[in-house]
mmCIF file of N, CA and C in Angstrom:
data_model
loop_
_atom_site.group_PDB
_atom_site.id
_atom_site.type_symbol
_atom_site.label_atom_id
_atom_site.label_comp_id
_atom_site.label_asym_id
_atom_site.label_seq_id
_atom_site.Cartn_x
_atom_site.Cartn_y
_atom_site.Cartn_z
ATOM 1 N N PRO A 1 -1.706 12.800 5.055
ATOM 2 C CA PRO A 1 -2.808 12.312 4.243
ATOM 3 C C PRO A 1 -2.435 11.009 3.559
ATOM 4 N N GLY A 2 -3.416 10.218 3.309
ATOM 5 C CA GLY A 2 -3.193 8.950 2.627
ATOM 6 C C GLY A 2 -3.412 9.074 1.134
ATOM 7 N N VAL A 3 -3.291 7.954 0.451
ATOM 8 C CA VAL A 3 -3.521 7.910 -0.990
ATOM 9 C C VAL A 3 -5.016 8.099 -1.240
ATOM 10 N N GLN A 4 -5.364 8.998 -2.132
ATOM 11 C CA GLN A 4 -6.768 9.213 -2.475
ATOM 12 C C GLN A 4 -7.253 8.023 -3.294
ATOM 13 N N GLN A 5 -8.297 7.362 -2.813
ATOM 14 C CA GLN A 5 -8.861 6.197 -3.504
ATOM 15 C C GLN A 5 -9.976 6.671 -4.430
ATOM 16 N N ARG A 6 -9.611 7.095 -5.598
ATOM 17 C CA ARG A 6 -10.599 7.590 -6.559
ATOM 18 C C ARG A 6 -11.283 6.415 -7.254
ATOM 19 N N ARG A 7 -12.599 6.439 -7.264
ATOM 20 C CA ARG A 7 -13.430 5.431 -7.917
ATOM 21 C C ARG A 7 -13.320 4.044 -7.289
ATOM 22 N N ASN A 8 -12.648 3.905 -6.178
ATOM 23 C CA ASN A 8 -12.596 2.612 -5.506
ATOM 24 C C ASN A 8 -12.382 2.785 -4.006
ATOM 25 N N SER A 9 -13.147 3.679 -3.390
ATOM 26 C CA SER A 9 -12.972 3.927 -1.959
ATOM 27 C C SER A 9 -13.302 2.692 -1.133
ATOM 28 N N TRP A 10 -14.111 1.776 -1.669
ATOM 29 C CA TRP A 10 -14.391 0.521 -0.974
ATOM 30 C C TRP A 10 -13.115 -0.296 -0.800
ATOM 31 N N ASN A 11 -12.114 -0.008 -1.589
ATOM 32 C CA ASN A 11 -10.855 -0.753 -1.596
ATOM 33 C C ASN A 11 -9.857 -0.179 -0.597
ATOM 34 N N ASP A 12 -10.333 0.612 0.356
ATOM 35 C CA ASP A 12 -9.451 1.260 1.322
ATOM 36 C C ASP A 12 -8.724 0.252 2.201
ATOM 37 N N GLY A 13 -9.352 -0.897 2.474
ATOM 38 C CA GLY A 13 -8.676 -1.955 3.205
ATOM 39 C C GLY A 13 -8.916 -1.987 4.695
ATOM 40 N N VAL A 14 -9.560 -0.983 5.256
ATOM 41 C CA VAL A 14 -9.785 -1.010 6.702
ATOM 42 C C VAL A 14 -10.920 -1.963 7.032
ATOM 43 N N LEU A 15 -10.863 -2.524 8.240
ATOM 44 C CA LEU A 15 -11.885 -3.450 8.692
ATOM 45 C C LEU A 15 -13.240 -2.750 8.653
ATOM 46 N N GLY A 16 -14.185 -3.357 7.998
ATOM 47 C CA GLY A 16 -15.507 -2.756 7.835
ATOM 48 C C GLY A 16 -15.800 -2.488 6.371
ATOM 49 N N THR A 17 -14.792 -2.074 5.609
ATOM 50 C CA THR A 17 -14.981 -1.919 4.164
ATOM 51 C C THR A 17 -14.527 -3.172 3.432
ATOM 52 N N ASN A 18 -13.654 -3.953 4.048
ATOM 53 C CA ASN A 18 -13.184 -5.226 3.505
ATOM 54 C C ASN A 18 -13.175 -6.250 4.628
ATOM 55 N N CYS A 19 -13.380 -7.510 4.290
ATOM 56 C CA CYS A 19 -13.205 -8.581 5.271
ATOM 57 C C CYS A 19 -11.713 -8.785 5.484
ATOM 58 N N PRO A 20 -11.309 -9.245 6.677
ATOM 59 C CA PRO A 20 -9.881 -9.520 6.892
ATOM 60 C C PRO A 20 -9.377 -10.587 5.920
ATOM 61 N N ILE A 21 -8.133 -10.505 5.557
ATOM 62 C CA ILE A 21 -7.518 -11.487 4.661
ATOM 63 C C ILE A 21 -7.143 -12.705 5.502
ATOM 64 N N PRO A 22 -7.691 -13.899 5.199
ATOM 65 C CA PRO A 22 -7.384 -15.093 5.994
ATOM 66 C C PRO A 22 -5.905 -15.474 5.904
ATOM 67 N N PRO A 23 -5.402 -16.202 6.918
ATOM 68 C CA PRO A 23 -4.008 -16.666 6.876
ATOM 69 C C PRO A 23 -3.736 -17.469 5.604
ATOM 70 N N SER A 24 -2.570 -17.293 5.041
ATOM 71 C CA SER A 24 -2.096 -17.984 3.826
ATOM 72 C C SER A 24 -2.825 -17.538 2.562
ATOM 73 N N TRP A 25 -3.668 -16.539 2.642
ATOM 74 C CA TRP A 25 -4.326 -15.980 1.470
ATOM 75 C C TRP A 25 -3.617 -14.691 1.098
ATOM 76 N N ASN A 26 -4.031 -14.098 -0.003
ATOM 77 C CA ASN A 26 -3.483 -12.799 -0.382
ATOM 78 C C ASN A 26 -4.578 -11.964 -1.027
ATOM 79 N N TRP A 27 -4.274 -10.720 -1.206
ATOM 80 C CA TRP A 27 -5.214 -9.777 -1.828
ATOM 81 C C TRP A 27 -4.387 -8.785 -2.619
ATOM 82 N N THR A 28 -4.758 -8.557 -3.845
ATOM 83 C CA THR A 28 -4.037 -7.611 -4.688
ATOM 84 C C THR A 28 -4.887 -6.363 -4.875
ATOM 85 N N TYR A 29 -4.375 -5.248 -4.407
ATOM 86 C CA TYR A 29 -5.041 -3.966 -4.601
ATOM 87 C C TYR A 29 -4.561 -3.371 -5.913
ATOM 88 N N GLN A 30 -5.473 -2.810 -6.658
ATOM 89 C CA GLN A 30 -5.105 -2.091 -7.876
ATOM 90 C C GLN A 30 -5.775 -0.725 -7.822
ATOM 91 N N PHE A 31 -4.950 0.308 -7.863
ATOM 92 C CA PHE A 31 -5.496 1.659 -7.824
ATOM 93 C C PHE A 31 -4.526 2.601 -8.511
ATOM 94 N N GLN A 32 -5.053 3.725 -8.950
ATOM 95 C CA GLN A 32 -4.240 4.754 -9.588
ATOM 96 C C GLN A 32 -3.882 5.820 -8.574
ATOM 97 N N VAL A 33 -2.640 6.192 -8.549
ATOM 98 C CA VAL A 33 -2.193 7.298 -7.704
ATOM 99 C C VAL A 33 -1.929 8.465 -8.647
ATOM 100 N N LYS A 34 -2.980 8.855 -9.346
ATOM 101 C CA LYS A 34 -2.868 9.882 -10.372
ATOM 102 C C LYS A 34 -2.682 11.253 -9.734
ATOM 103 N N ASP A 35 -1.680 11.963 -10.192
ATOM 104 C CA ASP A 35 -1.402 13.322 -9.721
ATOM 105 C C ASP A 35 -1.148 13.385 -8.212
ATOM 106 N N GLN A 36 -0.667 12.295 -7.623
ATOM 107 C CA GLN A 36 -0.359 12.263 -6.192
ATOM 108 C C GLN A 36 1.125 11.950 -6.037
ATOM 109 N N ILE A 37 1.885 12.949 -5.697
ATOM 110 C CA ILE A 37 3.326 12.796 -5.538
ATOM 111 C C ILE A 37 3.653 13.091 -4.086
ATOM 112 N N GLY A 38 4.434 12.238 -3.462
ATOM 113 C CA GLY A 38 4.799 12.486 -2.072
ATOM 114 C C GLY A 38 5.147 11.216 -1.347
ATOM 115 N N SER A 39 5.140 11.275 -0.033
ATOM 116 C CA SER A 39 5.440 10.123 0.815
ATOM 117 C C SER A 39 4.140 9.578 1.387
ATOM 118 N N PHE A 40 3.979 8.286 1.328
ATOM 119 C CA PHE A 40 2.787 7.628 1.843
ATOM 120 C C PHE A 40 3.221 6.471 2.730
ATOM 121 N N PHE A 41 2.312 5.964 3.559
ATOM 122 C CA PHE A 41 2.657 4.829 4.399
ATOM 123 C C PHE A 41 1.658 3.701 4.202
ATOM 124 N N TYR A 42 2.038 2.524 4.645
ATOM 125 C CA TYR A 42 1.316 1.285 4.418
ATOM 126 C C TYR A 42 1.376 0.507 5.722
ATOM 127 N N PHE A 43 0.241 0.057 6.247
ATOM 128 C CA PHE A 43 0.272 -0.619 7.545
ATOM 129 C C PHE A 43 -0.886 -1.601 7.677
ATOM 130 N N PRO A 44 -0.711 -2.651 8.483
ATOM 131 C CA PRO A 44 -1.810 -3.571 8.781
ATOM 132 C C PRO A 44 -2.758 -2.915 9.777
ATOM 133 N N SER A 45 -4.048 -3.247 9.721
ATOM 134 C CA SER A 45 -5.008 -2.532 10.561
ATOM 135 C C SER A 45 -5.717 -3.398 11.597
ATOM 136 N N THR A 46 -5.472 -4.710 11.638
ATOM 137 C CA THR A 46 -6.072 -5.525 12.695
ATOM 138 C C THR A 46 -4.996 -5.924 13.690
ATOM 139 N N ASN A 47 -5.408 -6.197 14.918
ATOM 140 C CA ASN A 47 -4.443 -6.431 15.996
ATOM 141 C C ASN A 47 -3.459 -7.552 15.702
ATOM 142 N N PHE A 48 -3.945 -8.709 15.251
ATOM 143 C CA PHE A 48 -3.020 -9.808 14.999
ATOM 144 C C PHE A 48 -2.050 -9.467 13.872
ATOM 145 N N GLN A 49 -2.548 -8.833 12.830
ATOM 146 C CA GLN A 49 -1.653 -8.471 11.728
ATOM 147 C C GLN A 49 -0.599 -7.481 12.188
ATOM 148 N N ARG A 50 -0.954 -6.603 13.095
ATOM 149 C CA ARG A 50 0.036 -5.658 13.610
ATOM 150 C C ARG A 50 1.130 -6.386 14.373
ATOM 151 N N ALA A 51 0.755 -7.383 15.177
ATOM 152 C CA ALA A 51 1.741 -8.116 15.974
ATOM 153 C C ALA A 51 2.551 -9.081 15.118
ATOM 154 N N ALA A 52 1.897 -9.786 14.192
ATOM 155 C CA ALA A 52 2.572 -10.799 13.382
ATOM 156 C C ALA A 52 3.327 -10.184 12.214
ATOM 157 N N GLY A 53 2.945 -9.018 11.827
ATOM 158 C CA GLY A 53 3.643 -8.343 10.732
ATOM 159 C C GLY A 53 2.753 -8.128 9.528
ATOM 160 N N GLY A 54 2.922 -7.005 8.915
ATOM 161 C CA GLY A 54 2.228 -6.699 7.680
ATOM 162 C C GLY A 54 3.257 -6.646 6.565
ATOM 163 N N TYR A 55 3.013 -7.377 5.514
ATOM 164 C CA TYR A 55 3.956 -7.460 4.404
ATOM 165 C C TYR A 55 3.219 -7.144 3.116
ATOM 166 N N GLY A 56 3.858 -6.478 2.211
ATOM 167 C CA GLY A 56 3.223 -6.204 0.936
ATOM 168 C C GLY A 56 4.157 -5.483 -0.006
ATOM 169 N N GLY A 57 3.746 -5.429 -1.221
ATOM 170 C CA GLY A 57 4.576 -4.794 -2.232
ATOM 171 C C GLY A 57 3.826 -3.721 -2.990
ATOM 172 N N PHE A 58 4.582 -2.871 -3.602
ATOM 173 C CA PHE A 58 4.062 -1.867 -4.516
ATOM 174 C C PHE A 58 4.749 -2.054 -5.857
ATOM 175 N N ALA A 59 3.986 -2.037 -6.923
ATOM 176 C CA ALA A 59 4.540 -1.990 -8.275
ATOM 177 C C ALA A 59 4.268 -0.581 -8.791
ATOM 178 N N ILE A 60 5.312 0.182 -8.993
ATOM 179 C CA ILE A 60 5.182 1.563 -9.454
ATOM 180 C C ILE A 60 5.485 1.574 -10.942
ATOM 181 N N ASN A 61 4.459 1.833 -11.733
ATOM 182 C CA ASN A 61 4.604 1.783 -13.184
ATOM 183 C C ASN A 61 5.072 3.118 -13.734
ATOM 184 N N ASN A 62 5.985 3.054 -14.656
ATOM 185 C CA ASN A 62 6.509 4.236 -15.330
ATOM 186 C C ASN A 62 5.447 4.763 -16.294
ATOM 187 N N ARG A 63 5.122 6.031 -16.183
ATOM 188 C CA ARG A 63 4.143 6.639 -17.085
ATOM 189 C C ARG A 63 4.770 7.889 -17.675
ATOM 190 N N VAL A 64 5.397 7.729 -18.798
ATOM 191 C CA VAL A 64 6.178 8.822 -19.388
ATOM 192 C C VAL A 64 5.317 9.984 -19.874
ATOM 193 N N PHE A 65 4.033 9.775 -20.093
ATOM 194 C CA PHE A 65 3.212 10.845 -20.650
ATOM 195 C C PHE A 65 2.644 11.787 -19.595
ATOM 196 N N ILE A 66 2.927 11.567 -18.320
ATOM 197 C CA ILE A 66 2.499 12.500 -17.279
ATOM 198 C C ILE A 66 3.710 13.338 -16.878
ATOM 199 N N PRO A 67 3.667 14.658 -17.086
ATOM 200 C CA PRO A 67 4.819 15.484 -16.742
ATOM 201 C C PRO A 67 5.057 15.503 -15.234
ATOM 202 N N LEU A 68 6.291 15.351 -14.843
ATOM 203 C CA LEU A 68 6.678 15.370 -13.438
ATOM 204 C C LEU A 68 7.722 16.454 -13.222
ATOM 205 N N PRO A 69 7.852 16.928 -11.992
ATOM 206 C CA PRO A 69 8.842 17.977 -11.732
ATOM 207 C C PRO A 69 10.269 17.440 -11.597
ATOM 208 N N PHE A 70 10.492 16.196 -12.007
ATOM 209 C CA PHE A 70 11.830 15.609 -11.952
ATOM 210 C C PHE A 70 11.974 14.646 -13.120
ATOM 211 N N GLY A 71 13.119 14.069 -13.287
ATOM 212 C CA GLY A 71 13.410 13.221 -14.441
ATOM 213 C C GLY A 71 12.508 11.998 -14.552
ATOM 214 N N THR A 72 12.333 11.506 -15.767
ATOM 215 C CA THR A 72 11.528 10.320 -16.022
ATOM 216 C C THR A 72 12.241 9.083 -15.487
ATOM 217 N N PRO A 73 11.549 8.212 -14.741
ATOM 218 C CA PRO A 73 12.180 6.980 -14.258
ATOM 219 C C PRO A 73 12.634 6.108 -15.421
ATOM 220 N N GLU A 74 13.656 5.311 -15.181
ATOM 221 C CA GLU A 74 14.190 4.418 -16.213
ATOM 222 C C GLU A 74 13.203 3.318 -16.569
ATOM 223 N N GLY A 75 12.330 2.962 -15.651
ATOM 224 C CA GLY A 75 11.365 1.890 -15.899
ATOM 225 C C GLY A 75 10.480 1.698 -14.684
ATOM 226 N N ASP A 76 9.765 0.575 -14.658
ATOM 227 C CA ASP A 76 8.906 0.267 -13.526
ATOM 228 C C ASP A 76 9.749 -0.054 -12.297
ATOM 229 N N ILE A 77 9.183 0.165 -11.124
ATOM 230 C CA ILE A 77 9.893 -0.057 -9.866
ATOM 231 C C ILE A 77 9.024 -0.943 -8.981
ATOM 232 N N ASP A 78 9.594 -2.010 -8.433
ATOM 233 C CA ASP A 78 8.904 -2.872 -7.474
ATOM 234 C C ASP A 78 9.517 -2.667 -6.102
ATOM 235 N N ILE A 79 8.673 -2.479 -5.097
ATOM 236 C CA ILE A 79 9.123 -2.269 -3.721
ATOM 237 C C ILE A 79 8.373 -3.253 -2.831
ATOM 238 N N PHE A 80 9.089 -3.972 -1.967
ATOM 239 C CA PHE A 80 8.472 -4.861 -0.983
ATOM 240 C C PHE A 80 8.716 -4.267 0.393
ATOM 241 N N ILE A 81 7.662 -4.141 1.185
ATOM 242 C CA ILE A 81 7.802 -3.531 2.504
ATOM 243 C C ILE A 81 7.196 -4.438 3.572
ATOM 244 N N ALA A 82 7.648 -4.262 4.806
ATOM 245 C CA ALA A 82 7.135 -5.046 5.925
ATOM 246 C C ALA A 82 7.212 -4.214 7.196
ATOM 247 N N ASP A 83 6.372 -4.568 8.151
ATOM 248 C CA ASP A 83 6.385 -3.902 9.446
ATOM 249 C C ASP A 83 5.904 -4.898 10.487
ATOM 250 N N TRP A 84 6.481 -4.883 11.680
ATOM 251 C CA TRP A 84 6.063 -5.762 12.756
ATOM 252 C C TRP A 84 6.529 -5.175 14.080
ATOM 253 N N TYR A 85 5.900 -5.650 15.142
ATOM 254 C CA TYR A 85 6.324 -5.226 16.479
ATOM 255 C C TYR A 85 7.698 -5.804 16.765
ATOM 256 N N ASN A 86 8.544 -5.047 17.414
ATOM 257 C CA ASN A 86 9.872 -5.564 17.751
ATOM 258 C C ASN A 86 10.176 -5.429 19.242
ATOM 259 N N LYS A 87 9.145 -5.208 20.051
ATOM 260 C CA LYS A 87 9.321 -5.115 21.502
ATOM 261 C C LYS A 87 8.284 -5.987 22.193
ATOM 262 N N ASN A 88 8.652 -6.527 23.327
ATOM 263 C CA ASN A 88 7.738 -7.304 24.134
ATOM 264 C C ASN A 88 6.968 -6.342 25.039
ATOM 265 N N HIS A 89 5.648 -6.372 24.985
ATOM 266 C CA HIS A 89 4.829 -5.443 25.764
ATOM 267 C C HIS A 89 4.084 -6.151 26.884
ATOM 268 N N THR A 90 4.699 -7.170 27.488
ATOM 269 C CA THR A 90 4.029 -7.894 28.581
ATOM 270 C C THR A 90 4.303 -7.242 29.916
#
């Protein structure tokens, strides 16, 4: 399952709900992952972006007032991720 887009399902990012992001532009998604703990994935959804690579970051904010089943993080966490094809399919 993916991240539940509460109150902003239009922000899902798939072609049809959003226009493609033009080259050299960027788009900042802002959403709450409230009460959602687990592993999630992030990927580009148009053909060229899949071949050229999808890059993006997550800023995970520390929220000490939400009880978690593990220790409180020391602070906010920034993660940068990327994915691209690494094989020639000709």
